[in-house]
CSV table of C-alpha atoms and ligand atoms in Angstrom, one decimal:
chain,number,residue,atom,x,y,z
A,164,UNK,CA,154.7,149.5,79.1
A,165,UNK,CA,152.4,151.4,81.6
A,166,UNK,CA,149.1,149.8,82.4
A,167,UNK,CA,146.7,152.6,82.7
A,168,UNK,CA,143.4,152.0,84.2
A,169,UNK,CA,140.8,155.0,83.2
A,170,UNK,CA,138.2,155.7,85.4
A,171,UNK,CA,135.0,157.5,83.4
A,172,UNK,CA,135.5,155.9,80.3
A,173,UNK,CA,133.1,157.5,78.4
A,174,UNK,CA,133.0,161.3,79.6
A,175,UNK,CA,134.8,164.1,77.8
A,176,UNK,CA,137.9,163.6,79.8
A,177,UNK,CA,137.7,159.7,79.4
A,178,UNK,CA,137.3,159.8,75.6
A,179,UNK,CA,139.7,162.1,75.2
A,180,UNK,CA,142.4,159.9,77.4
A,181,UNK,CA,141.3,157.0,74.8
A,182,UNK,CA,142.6,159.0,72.3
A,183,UNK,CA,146.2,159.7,74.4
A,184,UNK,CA,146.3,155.8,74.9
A,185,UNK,CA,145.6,154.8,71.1
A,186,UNK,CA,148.1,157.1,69.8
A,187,UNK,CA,151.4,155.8,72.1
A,188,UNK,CA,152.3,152.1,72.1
A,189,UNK,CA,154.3,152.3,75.2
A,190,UNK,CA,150.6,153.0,77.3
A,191,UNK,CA,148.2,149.8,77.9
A,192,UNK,CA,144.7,150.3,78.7
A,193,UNK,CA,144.0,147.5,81.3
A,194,UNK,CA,140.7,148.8,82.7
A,195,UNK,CA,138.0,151.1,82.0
A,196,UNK,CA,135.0,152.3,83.5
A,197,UNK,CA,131.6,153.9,83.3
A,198,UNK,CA,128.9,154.7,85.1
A,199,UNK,CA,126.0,153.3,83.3
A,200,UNK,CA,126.9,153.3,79.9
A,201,UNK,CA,128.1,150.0,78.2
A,202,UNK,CA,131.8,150.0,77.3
A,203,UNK,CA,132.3,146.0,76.8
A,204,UNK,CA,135.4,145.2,74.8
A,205,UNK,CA,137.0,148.8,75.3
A,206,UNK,CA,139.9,146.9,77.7
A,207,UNK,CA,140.6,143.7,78.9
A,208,UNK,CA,138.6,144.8,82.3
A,209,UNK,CA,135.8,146.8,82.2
A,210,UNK,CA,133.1,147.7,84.9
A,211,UNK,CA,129.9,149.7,84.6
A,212,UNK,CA,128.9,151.1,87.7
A,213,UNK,CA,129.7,149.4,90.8
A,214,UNK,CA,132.7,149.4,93.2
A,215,UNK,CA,135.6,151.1,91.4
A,216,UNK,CA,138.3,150.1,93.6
A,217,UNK,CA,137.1,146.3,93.0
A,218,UNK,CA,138.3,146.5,89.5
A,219,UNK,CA,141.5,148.4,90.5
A,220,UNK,CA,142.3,145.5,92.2
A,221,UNK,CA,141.8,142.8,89.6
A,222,UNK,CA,144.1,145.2,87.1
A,223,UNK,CA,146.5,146.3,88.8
A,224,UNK,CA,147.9,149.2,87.4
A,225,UNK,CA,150.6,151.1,87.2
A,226,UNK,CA,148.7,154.5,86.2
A,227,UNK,CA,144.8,155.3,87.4
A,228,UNK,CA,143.1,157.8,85.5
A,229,UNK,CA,140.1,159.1,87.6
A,230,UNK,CA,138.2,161.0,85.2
A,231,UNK,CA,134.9,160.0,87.0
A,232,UNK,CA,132.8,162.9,88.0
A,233,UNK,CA,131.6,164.3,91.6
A,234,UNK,CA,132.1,162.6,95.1
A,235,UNK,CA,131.4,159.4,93.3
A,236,UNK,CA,135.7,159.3,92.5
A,237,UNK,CA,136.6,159.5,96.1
A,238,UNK,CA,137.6,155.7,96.8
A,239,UNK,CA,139.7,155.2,93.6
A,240,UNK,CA,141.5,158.3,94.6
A,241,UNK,CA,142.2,157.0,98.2
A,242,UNK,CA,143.0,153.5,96.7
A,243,UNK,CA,145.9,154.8,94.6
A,244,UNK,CA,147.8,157.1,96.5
A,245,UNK,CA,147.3,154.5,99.6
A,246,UNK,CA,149.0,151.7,97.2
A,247,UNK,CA,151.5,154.2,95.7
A,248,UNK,CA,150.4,154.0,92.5
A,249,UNK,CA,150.6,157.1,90.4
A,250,UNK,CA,147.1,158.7,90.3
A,251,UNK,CA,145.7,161.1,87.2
A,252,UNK,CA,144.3,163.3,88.8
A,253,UNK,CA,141.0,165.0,86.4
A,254,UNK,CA,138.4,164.2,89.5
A,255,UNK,CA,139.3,167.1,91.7
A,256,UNK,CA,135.7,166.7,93.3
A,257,UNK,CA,137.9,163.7,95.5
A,258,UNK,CA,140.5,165.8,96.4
A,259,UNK,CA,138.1,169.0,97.5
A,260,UNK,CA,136.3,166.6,99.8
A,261,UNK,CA,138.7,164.3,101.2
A,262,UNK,CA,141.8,166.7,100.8
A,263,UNK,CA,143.2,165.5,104.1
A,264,UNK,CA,142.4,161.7,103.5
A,265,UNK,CA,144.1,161.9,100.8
A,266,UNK,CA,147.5,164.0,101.7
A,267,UNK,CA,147.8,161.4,104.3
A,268,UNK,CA,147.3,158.8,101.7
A,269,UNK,CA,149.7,160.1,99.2
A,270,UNK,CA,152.5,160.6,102.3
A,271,UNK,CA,152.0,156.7,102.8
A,272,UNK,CA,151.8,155.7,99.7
A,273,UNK,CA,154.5,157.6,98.2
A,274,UNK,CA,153.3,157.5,94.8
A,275,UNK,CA,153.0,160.1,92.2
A,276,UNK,CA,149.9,162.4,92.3
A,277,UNK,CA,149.9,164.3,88.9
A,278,UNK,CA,146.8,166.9,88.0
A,279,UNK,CA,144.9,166.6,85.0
A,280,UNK,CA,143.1,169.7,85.4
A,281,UNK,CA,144.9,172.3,83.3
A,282,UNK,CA,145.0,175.3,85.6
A,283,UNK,CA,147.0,172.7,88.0
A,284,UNK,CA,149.2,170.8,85.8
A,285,UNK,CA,150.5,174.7,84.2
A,286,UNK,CA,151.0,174.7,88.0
A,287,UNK,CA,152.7,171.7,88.2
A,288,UNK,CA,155.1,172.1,85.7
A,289,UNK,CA,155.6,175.6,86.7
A,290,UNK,CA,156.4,174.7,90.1
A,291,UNK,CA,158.2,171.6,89.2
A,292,UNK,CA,162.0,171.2,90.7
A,293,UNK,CA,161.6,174.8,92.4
A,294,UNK,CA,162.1,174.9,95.8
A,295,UNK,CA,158.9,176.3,98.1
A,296,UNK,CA,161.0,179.1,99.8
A,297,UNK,CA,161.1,180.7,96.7
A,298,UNK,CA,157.4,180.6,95.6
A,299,UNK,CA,155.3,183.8,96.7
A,300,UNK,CA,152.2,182.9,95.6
A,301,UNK,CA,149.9,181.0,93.1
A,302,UNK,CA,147.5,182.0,90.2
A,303,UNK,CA,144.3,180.0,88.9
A,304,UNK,CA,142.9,181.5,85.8
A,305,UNK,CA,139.7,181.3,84.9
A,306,UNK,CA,137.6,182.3,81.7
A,307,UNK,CA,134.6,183.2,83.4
A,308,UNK,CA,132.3,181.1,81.9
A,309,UNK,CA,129.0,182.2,80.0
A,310,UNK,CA,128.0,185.0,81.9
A,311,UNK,CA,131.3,186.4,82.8
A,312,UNK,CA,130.2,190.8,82.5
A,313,UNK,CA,126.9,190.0,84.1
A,314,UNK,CA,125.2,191.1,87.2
A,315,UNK,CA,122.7,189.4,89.7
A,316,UNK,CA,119.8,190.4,88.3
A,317,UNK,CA,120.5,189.5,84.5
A,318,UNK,CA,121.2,185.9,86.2
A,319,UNK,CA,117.8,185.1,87.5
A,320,UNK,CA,116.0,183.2,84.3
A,321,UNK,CA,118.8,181.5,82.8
A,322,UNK,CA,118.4,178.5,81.1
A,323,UNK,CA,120.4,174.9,82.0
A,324,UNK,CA,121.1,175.2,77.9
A,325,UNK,CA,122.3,179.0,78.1
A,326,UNK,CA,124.4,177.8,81.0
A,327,UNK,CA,126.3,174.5,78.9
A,328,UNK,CA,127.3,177.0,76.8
A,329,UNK,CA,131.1,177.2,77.6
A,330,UNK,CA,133.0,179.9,75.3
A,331,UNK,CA,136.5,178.2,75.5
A,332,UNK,CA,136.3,174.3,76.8
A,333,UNK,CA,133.8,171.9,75.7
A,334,UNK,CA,133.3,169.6,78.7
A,335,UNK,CA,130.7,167.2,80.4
A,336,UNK,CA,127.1,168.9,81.9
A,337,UNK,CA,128.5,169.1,85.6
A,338,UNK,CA,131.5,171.2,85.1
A,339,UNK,CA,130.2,173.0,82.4
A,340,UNK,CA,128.0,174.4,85.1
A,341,UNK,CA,130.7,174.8,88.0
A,342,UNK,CA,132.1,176.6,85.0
A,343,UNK,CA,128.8,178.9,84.8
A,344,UNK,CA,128.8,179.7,88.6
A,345,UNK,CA,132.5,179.6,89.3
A,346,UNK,CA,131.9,177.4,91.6
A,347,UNK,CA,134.6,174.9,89.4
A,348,UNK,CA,137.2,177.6,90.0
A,349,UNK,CA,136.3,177.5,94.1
A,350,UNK,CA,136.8,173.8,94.0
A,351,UNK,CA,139.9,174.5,91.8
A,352,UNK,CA,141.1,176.7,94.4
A,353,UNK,CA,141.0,173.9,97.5
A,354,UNK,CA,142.5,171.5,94.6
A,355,UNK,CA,145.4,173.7,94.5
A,356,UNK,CA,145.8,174.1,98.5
A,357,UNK,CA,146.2,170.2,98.9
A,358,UNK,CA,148.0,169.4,95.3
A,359,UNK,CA,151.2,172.1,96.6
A,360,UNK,CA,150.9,172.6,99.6
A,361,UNK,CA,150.2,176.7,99.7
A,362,UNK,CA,147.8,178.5,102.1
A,363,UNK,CA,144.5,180.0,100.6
A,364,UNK,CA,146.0,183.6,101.2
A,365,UNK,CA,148.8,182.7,98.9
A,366,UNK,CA,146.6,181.6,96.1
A,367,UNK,CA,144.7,183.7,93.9
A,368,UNK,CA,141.7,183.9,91.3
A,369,UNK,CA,142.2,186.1,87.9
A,370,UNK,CA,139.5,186.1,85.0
A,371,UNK,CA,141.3,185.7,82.1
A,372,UNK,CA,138.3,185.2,79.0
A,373,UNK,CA,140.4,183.4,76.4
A,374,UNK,CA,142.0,180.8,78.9
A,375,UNK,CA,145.5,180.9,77.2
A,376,UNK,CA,147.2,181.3,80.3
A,377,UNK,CA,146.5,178.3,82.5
A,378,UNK,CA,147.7,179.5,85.3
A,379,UNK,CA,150.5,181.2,86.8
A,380,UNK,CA,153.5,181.1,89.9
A,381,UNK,CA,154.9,184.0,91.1
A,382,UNK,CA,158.2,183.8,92.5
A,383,UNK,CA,159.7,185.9,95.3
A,384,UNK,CA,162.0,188.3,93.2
A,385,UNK,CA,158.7,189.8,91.4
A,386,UNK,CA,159.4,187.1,88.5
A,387,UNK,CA,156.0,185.6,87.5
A,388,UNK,CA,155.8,182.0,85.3
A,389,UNK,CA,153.0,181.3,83.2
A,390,UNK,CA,151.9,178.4,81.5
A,391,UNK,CA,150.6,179.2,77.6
A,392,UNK,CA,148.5,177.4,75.1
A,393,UNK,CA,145.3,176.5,72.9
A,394,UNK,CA,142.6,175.0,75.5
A,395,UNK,CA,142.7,171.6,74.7
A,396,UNK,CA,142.7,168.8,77.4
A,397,UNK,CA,144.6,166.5,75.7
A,398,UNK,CA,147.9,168.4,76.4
A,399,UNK,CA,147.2,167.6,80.4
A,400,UNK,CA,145.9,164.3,79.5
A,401,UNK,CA,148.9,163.2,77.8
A,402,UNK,CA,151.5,165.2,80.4
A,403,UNK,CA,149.8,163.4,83.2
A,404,UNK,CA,149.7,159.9,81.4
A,405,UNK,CA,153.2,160.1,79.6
A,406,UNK,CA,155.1,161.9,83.0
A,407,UNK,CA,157.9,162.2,83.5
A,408,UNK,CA,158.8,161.6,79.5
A,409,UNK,CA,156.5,164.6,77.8
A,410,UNK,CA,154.8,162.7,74.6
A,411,UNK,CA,153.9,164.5,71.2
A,412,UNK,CA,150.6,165.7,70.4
A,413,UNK,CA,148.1,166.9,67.9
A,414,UNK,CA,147.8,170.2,69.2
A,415,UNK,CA,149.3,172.9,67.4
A,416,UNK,CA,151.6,175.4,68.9
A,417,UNK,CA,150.4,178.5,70.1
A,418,UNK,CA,150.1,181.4,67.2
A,419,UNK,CA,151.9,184.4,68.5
A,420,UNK,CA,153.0,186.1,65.0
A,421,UNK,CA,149.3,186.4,64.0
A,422,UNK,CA,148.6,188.6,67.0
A,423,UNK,CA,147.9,187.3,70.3
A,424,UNK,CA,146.3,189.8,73.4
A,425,UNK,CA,145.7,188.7,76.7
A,426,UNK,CA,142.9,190.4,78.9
A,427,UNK,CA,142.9,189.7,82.6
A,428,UNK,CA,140.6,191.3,85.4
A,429,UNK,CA,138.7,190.1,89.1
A,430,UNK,CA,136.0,188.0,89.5
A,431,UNK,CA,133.3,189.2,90.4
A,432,UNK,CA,132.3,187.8,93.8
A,433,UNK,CA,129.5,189.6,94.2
A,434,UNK,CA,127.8,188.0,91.0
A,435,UNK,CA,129.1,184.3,92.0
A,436,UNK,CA,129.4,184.2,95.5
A,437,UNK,CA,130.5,180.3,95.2
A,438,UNK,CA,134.2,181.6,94.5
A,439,UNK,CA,133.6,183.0,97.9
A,440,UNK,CA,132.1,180.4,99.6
A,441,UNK,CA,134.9,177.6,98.4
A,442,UNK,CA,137.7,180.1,99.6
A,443,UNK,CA,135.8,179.7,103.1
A,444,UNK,CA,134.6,176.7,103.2
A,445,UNK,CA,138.7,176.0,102.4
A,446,UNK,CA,139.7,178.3,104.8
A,447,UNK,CA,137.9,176.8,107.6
A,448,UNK,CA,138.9,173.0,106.8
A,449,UNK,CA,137.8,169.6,107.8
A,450,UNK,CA,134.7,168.3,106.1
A,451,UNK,CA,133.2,172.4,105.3
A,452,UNK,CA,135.1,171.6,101.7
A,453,UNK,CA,133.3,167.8,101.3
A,454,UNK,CA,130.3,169.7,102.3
A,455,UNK,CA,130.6,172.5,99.6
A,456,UNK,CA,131.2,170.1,97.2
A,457,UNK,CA,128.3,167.7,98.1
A,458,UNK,CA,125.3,170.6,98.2
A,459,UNK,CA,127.0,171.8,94.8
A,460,UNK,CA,126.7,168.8,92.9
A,461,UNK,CA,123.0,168.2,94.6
A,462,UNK,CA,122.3,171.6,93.5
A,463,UNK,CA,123.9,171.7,90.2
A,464,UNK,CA,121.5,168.3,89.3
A,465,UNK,CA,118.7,170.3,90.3
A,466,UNK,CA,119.3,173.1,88.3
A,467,UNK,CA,120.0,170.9,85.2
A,468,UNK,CA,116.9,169.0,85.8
A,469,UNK,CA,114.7,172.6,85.9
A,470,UNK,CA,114.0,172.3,89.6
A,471,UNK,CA,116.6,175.1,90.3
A,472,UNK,CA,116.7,178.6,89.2
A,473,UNK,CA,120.8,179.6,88.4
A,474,UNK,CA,120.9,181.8,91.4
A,475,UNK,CA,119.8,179.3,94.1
A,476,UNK,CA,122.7,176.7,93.1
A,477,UNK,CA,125.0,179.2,95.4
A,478,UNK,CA,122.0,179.6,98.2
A,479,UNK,CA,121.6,176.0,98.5
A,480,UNK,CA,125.6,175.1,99.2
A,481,UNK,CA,125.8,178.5,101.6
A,482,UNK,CA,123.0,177.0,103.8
A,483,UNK,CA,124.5,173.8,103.3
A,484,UNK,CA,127.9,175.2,105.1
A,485,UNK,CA,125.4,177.0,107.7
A,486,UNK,CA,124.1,173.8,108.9
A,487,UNK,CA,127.3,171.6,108.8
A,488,UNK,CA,129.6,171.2,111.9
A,489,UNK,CA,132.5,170.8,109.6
A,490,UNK,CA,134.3,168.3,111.8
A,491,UNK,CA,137.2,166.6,110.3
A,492,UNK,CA,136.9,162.9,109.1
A,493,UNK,CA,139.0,160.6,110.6
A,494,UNK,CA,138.7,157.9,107.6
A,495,UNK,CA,136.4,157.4,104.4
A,496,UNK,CA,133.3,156.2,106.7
A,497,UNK,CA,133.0,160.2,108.3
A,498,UNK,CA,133.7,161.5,104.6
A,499,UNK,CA,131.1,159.7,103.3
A,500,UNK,CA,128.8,160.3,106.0
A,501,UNK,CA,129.4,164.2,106.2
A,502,UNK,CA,129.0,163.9,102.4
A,503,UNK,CA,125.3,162.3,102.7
A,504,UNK,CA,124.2,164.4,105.6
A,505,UNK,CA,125.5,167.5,103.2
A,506,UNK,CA,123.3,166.0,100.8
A,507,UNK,CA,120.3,165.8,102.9
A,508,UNK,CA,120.3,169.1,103.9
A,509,UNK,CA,121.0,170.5,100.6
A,510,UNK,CA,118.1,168.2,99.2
A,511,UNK,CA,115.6,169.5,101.6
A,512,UNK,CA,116.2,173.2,100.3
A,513,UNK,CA,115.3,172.1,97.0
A,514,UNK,CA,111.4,172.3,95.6
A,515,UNK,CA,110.1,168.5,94.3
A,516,UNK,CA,109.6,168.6,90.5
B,224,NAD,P1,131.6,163.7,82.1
B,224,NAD,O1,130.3,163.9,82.7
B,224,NAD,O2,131.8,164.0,80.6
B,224,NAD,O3,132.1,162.2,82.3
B,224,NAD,C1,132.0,161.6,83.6
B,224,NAD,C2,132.4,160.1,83.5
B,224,NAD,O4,132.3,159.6,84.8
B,224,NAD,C3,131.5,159.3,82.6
B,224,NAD,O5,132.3,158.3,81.9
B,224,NAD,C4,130.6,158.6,83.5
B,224,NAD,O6,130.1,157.4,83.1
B,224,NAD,C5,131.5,158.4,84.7
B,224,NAD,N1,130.9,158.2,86.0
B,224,NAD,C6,130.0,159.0,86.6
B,224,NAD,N2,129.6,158.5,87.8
B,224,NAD,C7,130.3,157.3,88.0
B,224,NAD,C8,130.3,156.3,88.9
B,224,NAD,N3,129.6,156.4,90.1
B,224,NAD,N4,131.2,155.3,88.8
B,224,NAD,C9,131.9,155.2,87.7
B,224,NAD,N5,131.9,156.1,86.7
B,224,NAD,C10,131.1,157.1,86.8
B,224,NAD,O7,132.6,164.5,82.9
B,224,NAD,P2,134.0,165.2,82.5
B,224,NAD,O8,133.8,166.5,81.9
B,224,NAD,O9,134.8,164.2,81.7
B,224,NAD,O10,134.7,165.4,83.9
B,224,NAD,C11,135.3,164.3,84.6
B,224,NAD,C12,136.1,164.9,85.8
B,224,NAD,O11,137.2,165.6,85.2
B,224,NAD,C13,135.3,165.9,86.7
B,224,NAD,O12,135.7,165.8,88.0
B,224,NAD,C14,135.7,167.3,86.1
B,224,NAD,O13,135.6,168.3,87.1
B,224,NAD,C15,137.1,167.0,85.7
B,224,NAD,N6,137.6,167.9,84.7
B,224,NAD,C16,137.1,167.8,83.4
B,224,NAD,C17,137.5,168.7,82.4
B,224,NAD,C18,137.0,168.7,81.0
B,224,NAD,O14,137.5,169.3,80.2
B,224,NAD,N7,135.9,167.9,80.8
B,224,NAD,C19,138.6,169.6,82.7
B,224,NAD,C20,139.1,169.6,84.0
B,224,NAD,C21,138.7,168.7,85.0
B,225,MG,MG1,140.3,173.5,85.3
């Protein structure tokens, strides 16, 4: 038996982890939590709002599922891969902002960090048992979101609802917009840089509309490895929960006999300069990342709430990085206080309702 605590019970990720749970005897929900919706009787523990690492402690698991969203996942992150615990990884908002907190976590800890998001566990497994000698570089794929073929201008009056319009995942509000902006993909990118290791040079950024590919490694002989199939998070869901054994699913097997094409192009970083402003913020290291990640979310509410226009999510996180000294945390204290400061500032840009 595993004892699985899921963090974010009641999200898209979190339902869908329910269903992953139900479905194999051999996993034991112990815990679950939510931020403010009830979810009494869903697991012997359960905890709406309030300190997550409190009820990690009462159930000790063997398995954490953080499918919480934003900054908010940061201390269930830590608290795993301090303890050695093997952490599901679907809040890659924690890694982004405490990136070095946690690699230090994880080396002391010693437990297993596996990715839930699906570019990174395509990674994962692509990468898994290969020595890093022979790995040349890394590819995130990305559909592109809603407006993917737009320019600037045809960007300045959309809609929060024109925006939660994925074409290929159906996903909670926040990253549905990261999604819109790229900005998900930018904090994808910094995911990838702590999850293996690999510099931001070495990692790069393809549009690819259908998201069949989930990602790709390319090796040093000029051999690339991709990772195929249907979008649908419960593959990575159940990969993550079931590791190292590899669990059935419902999801059917790709259809290649019925014709399958695969388009792939560059993002446009003129159009959503967040890509870019990840890739530096990552570049330049210590809190710029928990920084990016803070403004975004503070921006990305705004936008959702109509006090935003689409175009100013990206101005709000760049003046964000402008103000910030970036100085590395030393512990979860200076994370959390670059992350408020962050917050300020990016609050202050933004016109009251
Ligand atoms: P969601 O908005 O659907 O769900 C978020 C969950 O977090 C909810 O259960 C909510 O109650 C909980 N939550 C929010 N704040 C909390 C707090 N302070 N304490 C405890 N719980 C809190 O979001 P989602 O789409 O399921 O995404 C969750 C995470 O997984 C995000 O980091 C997202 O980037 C990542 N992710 C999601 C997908 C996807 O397909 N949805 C894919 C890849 C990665
Ligand atoms: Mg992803």
């Amino acid at each position: 038996m595993k004892r699985i605590a899921l963090l974010g019970a009641t999200g898209s990720i979190g339902r869908q982890a329910l269903e992953i749970v139900d479905a194999h005897p051999e996993l034991e929900l112990v815990a679950a939590a939510s931020g403010s919706q009830p979810i009494d009787g869903l697991a012997p523990l359960t905890q709406v709002g309030g300190d997550l690492t409190d009820l990690l402690e009462r159930a000790e698991p063997d398995c954490v599922l953080n499918a919480v969203v934003g900054f908010a996942g940061v201390g269930a992150t830590l608290w795993a891969l301090e303890r050695g615990i093997d952490l599901a990884l679907a809040n890659k908002e924690s890694l982004v902002a405490a990136g070095d907190l946690a690699l230090a976590a994880h080396a002391r800890g010693g437990g297993r960090l596996l990715p839930v998001d699906s570019e990174h566990s395509a990674l994962f497994q692509c990468l898994e048992g290969r020595s890093a000698d022979h790995v040349e570089s890394l590819v995130l794929t990305a559909s592109g979101g809603p407006f993917r073929g737009r320019r600037r201008d045809e960007l300045v009056d959309v809609t929060p609802a024109e925006a939660l319009a994925h074409p290929t995942w159906n996903m909670g509000p926040k990253i549905t917009i990261d999604s819109a902006t790229l900005a998900n993909k930018g904090l994808e990118l910094v995911e990838a840089h702590f999850l293996f290791g690999v510099p931001y040079e070495r990692i790069e950024i393809v549009i690819h509309p259908t998201s069949t590919v989930h990602s790709l490694v390319r090796l040093r002989d000029g051999a690339a490895l991709a990772h195929l199939g249907y979008p649908d998070m419960r593959v990575p869901i159940s990969f993550a929960l079931t590791y190292p054994e590899r669990a059935v699913t419902p999801v059917p097997p790709l259809d290649l006999a019925g014709g399958l094409t695969l388009e792939f192009g560059a993002p446009d970083l003129e159009t959503f300069p967040l890509l870019r402003l990840a890739r530096e913020a990552g570049e330049r290291g210590g809190t710029y990342p928990c920084v990016f990640n803070a403004a975004n979310e503070v921006a990305v509410a705004a936008f959702l709430d109509g006090r935003l226009p689409f175009l100013e999510i990206a101005a709000v996180v760049e003046e964000a990085l402008a103000a910030a000294d970036g100085a590395p945390a030393r512990d979860l204290d200076e994370l959390v206080e670059a992350d408020r400061r962050a917050r300020e500032t990016a609050d202050g840009r933004i016109p009251v309702a």
